Amino acid sequence: MTAHPPTVERLAARLDAAQLTGDSIEQLTELYPLDIDQAYAVQRAGIEMRTARGERVTGAKLGFTSRAKAMQMGVSDVIIGVLTDAMTITDGGDLELSNRVHPRVEPEVAFRLCADVNPGDTEALIAAVDAVAPALEVIDSRYRDFRFSLEDVVADNTSASGYVLGPWTRFSASDPAVSLSDQRVEMAFDRDIVATGSTADILGDPLAALPAAARMAALHGHRLSAGAVLLAGAATAAVVLQPHRLVTASVAGLGVVSLRTGGAAS
Ligand code: OOG
Ligand code: MG
């Protein structure tokens, strides 16, 4: 079942306005009983609004691939969202906090694809991975109090707000030279360690994100193209961002990635 198109558009427009202004909105499912397919239709309509403004899709992200994240948010199914060029931050670069609602940050692992993949083709997705990198994802729910149901967060493009990629290491997912499982993950604000975990917290092994992404992309119509980035999901719970901090994440074996926060929203 799909929601009536004007409704999908209207709901996507509410989220889009919140994303542009930094003013939070009431959870959609409190106004309208969305099912998961309708929630993905709202997500797609929101991405169409962004691309109509000139944004370019740069990849996809998975959410709730770790227990720590699922427990933090009280939501347990794996979800998929879309990354665009407007969300990119250069490594060591600045992140503006103004115009965001209540941003948080989480340490992740990113894969890079070197070929187009037909949605659902897990083998092709594994073969298309040519590099891996440490990453930070900035999430920012557009909903009041950072509270949502699974359908709400899917409609809100899985809270995607920004991401920064560390150095790429060439990598073959079918014949990995570096083990990605059970590598220590640490995130710090300046010298304060704010979260620690392991890559094993991402579905047991970040490589497990690949079949999950293939399945979700096929189910919900996401494109996995050459050059795309795939964020495998947070290894720890997300941490509320603070102004004027150097945020770093290190993933053992992969290296360090960072961003600098600007002043708070006024
Ligand atoms: C949803 C996004 C979850 C992850 O890595 O698990 C996510 C949220 O927590 O707001 O990006
Ligand atoms: Mg994430």
XYZ file of C-alpha atoms in Angstrom, residues 31-201:
171
model
C -0.539 12.962 12.799
C -0.697 10.255 10.192
C -0.377 6.446 10.553
C 2.451 5.683 8.126
C 3.514 2.130 7.350
C 7.110 1.372 6.459
C 6.584 1.504 2.663
C 4.856 4.866 2.977
C 7.722 6.070 5.179
C 10.229 5.163 2.445
C 7.980 6.944 -0.092
C 8.244 10.100 2.076
C 12.030 9.629 2.241
C 12.201 9.350 -1.589
C 10.042 12.466 -2.035
C 12.364 14.365 0.319
C 15.416 13.287 -1.672
C 13.675 14.405 -4.879
C 13.218 17.853 -3.312
C 16.921 17.969 -2.509
C 18.027 16.841 -5.974
C 15.610 19.329 -7.551
C 17.585 22.013 -5.662
C 20.780 20.715 -7.271
C 22.047 18.272 -4.654
C 23.706 15.118 -5.925
C 23.291 11.679 -4.351
C 26.682 10.457 -3.112
C 25.755 7.175 -1.471
C 23.691 5.362 1.117
C 23.805 4.736 4.844
C 22.546 2.013 7.095
C 21.129 2.711 10.529
C 20.568 0.602 13.638
C 23.183 -1.963 12.649
C 24.544 -1.869 16.209
C 22.813 -2.847 19.437
C 24.164 0.270 21.151
C 22.349 2.481 18.631
C 19.188 0.410 18.560
C 19.020 0.486 22.364
C 19.771 4.218 22.498
C 16.846 4.997 20.208
C 14.499 2.120 21.150
C 14.284 1.031 17.499
C 15.719 -2.256 16.289
C 15.199 -2.857 12.529
C 18.004 -2.006 10.116
C 17.087 1.037 7.997
C 18.582 2.659 4.885
C 18.927 6.317 3.963
C 20.492 8.505 1.279
C 23.659 10.647 1.417
C 24.069 13.757 -0.729
C 26.949 16.078 -1.549
C 25.396 18.778 0.672
C 26.127 16.518 3.656
C 29.827 16.080 2.987
C 32.447 17.576 5.282
C 36.135 17.360 4.368
C 38.403 15.458 6.739
C 39.457 17.932 9.468
C 36.928 20.430 8.100
C 34.305 22.586 9.768
C 30.776 21.587 10.660
C 28.338 24.461 11.119
C 25.966 23.739 14.002
C 23.580 26.596 13.236
C 20.560 25.544 11.147
C 20.697 22.074 12.670
C 18.144 21.001 15.251
C 20.062 18.904 17.812
C 23.015 17.271 16.022
C 24.817 14.202 17.317
C 27.849 12.366 16.010
C 28.774 8.697 15.726
C 31.871 6.761 14.627
C 31.384 4.548 11.578
C 33.071 2.496 8.877
C 32.561 3.501 5.217
C 32.871 1.436 2.038
C 33.494 2.835 -1.447
C 32.021 1.266 -4.570
C 33.881 1.192 -7.876
C 31.040 -0.170 -10.019
C 27.273 0.164 -10.409
C 25.398 -2.565 -8.563
C 21.955 -3.883 -9.372
C 19.882 -3.547 -6.209
C 19.638 -6.906 -4.468
C 22.776 -8.345 -6.070
C 24.839 -9.064 -2.957
C 27.678 -10.730 -4.882
C 28.001 -7.712 -7.169
C 27.982 -5.342 -4.184
C 30.760 -7.301 -2.458
C 32.761 -7.287 -5.710
C 32.183 -3.534 -6.175
C 33.791 -2.517 -2.851
C 37.289 -1.213 -3.559
C 38.139 0.722 -0.383
C 37.258 1.177 3.271
C 37.682 4.210 5.563
C 36.943 5.383 9.092
C 34.052 7.864 9.123
C 32.043 10.163 11.345
C 28.343 10.526 10.744
C 26.455 13.603 11.946
C 22.825 12.757 12.583
C 20.122 15.314 13.312
C 16.565 14.172 13.778
C 14.143 16.749 12.479
C 11.681 15.601 15.170
C 11.059 17.253 18.499
C 13.172 15.792 21.345
C 15.088 13.466 18.960
C 12.260 10.967 19.438
C 10.692 8.841 16.703
C 9.150 5.548 15.618
C 10.847 3.396 12.981
C 8.510 4.865 10.312
C 9.233 8.438 11.449
C 13.006 8.042 11.223
C 12.814 6.335 7.822
C 10.679 9.214 6.482
C 13.282 11.628 7.921
C 15.993 10.033 5.759
C 17.323 8.164 8.817
C 18.355 11.481 10.477
C 21.171 11.921 7.902
C 22.773 15.360 8.250
C 26.505 15.135 7.523
C 29.444 12.802 7.103
C 33.200 12.948 6.898
C 35.472 10.248 5.527
C 38.996 9.494 6.697
C 41.751 8.068 4.494
C 40.702 5.262 2.154
C 42.499 1.904 2.418
C 42.221 -0.259 -0.683
C 40.095 -3.229 0.221
C 38.582 -6.331 -1.299
C 35.482 -7.486 0.545
C 35.712 -10.947 -1.038
C 39.384 -11.353 -0.050
C 40.032 -8.929 2.826
C 43.693 -8.224 3.573
C 42.717 -6.201 6.673
C 40.279 -7.779 9.104
C 37.416 -5.387 9.799
C 35.910 -7.441 12.585
C 36.702 -6.575 16.171
C 38.811 -3.478 15.608
C 38.764 -0.928 18.432
C 36.730 2.218 17.776
C 37.211 5.385 19.810
C 35.601 8.808 19.475
C 36.935 11.913 21.236
C 35.966 15.582 21.672
C 39.346 17.303 21.921
C 41.164 15.034 24.411
C 38.034 13.650 26.063
C 37.080 10.135 24.993
C 33.307 10.240 24.559
C 32.575 6.767 23.125
C 34.386 3.467 22.681
C 33.386 0.271 20.974
C 34.399 -2.265 18.389
C 33.711 -2.760 14.710
C 32.202 -6.093 15.828
C 29.342 -3.992 17.197
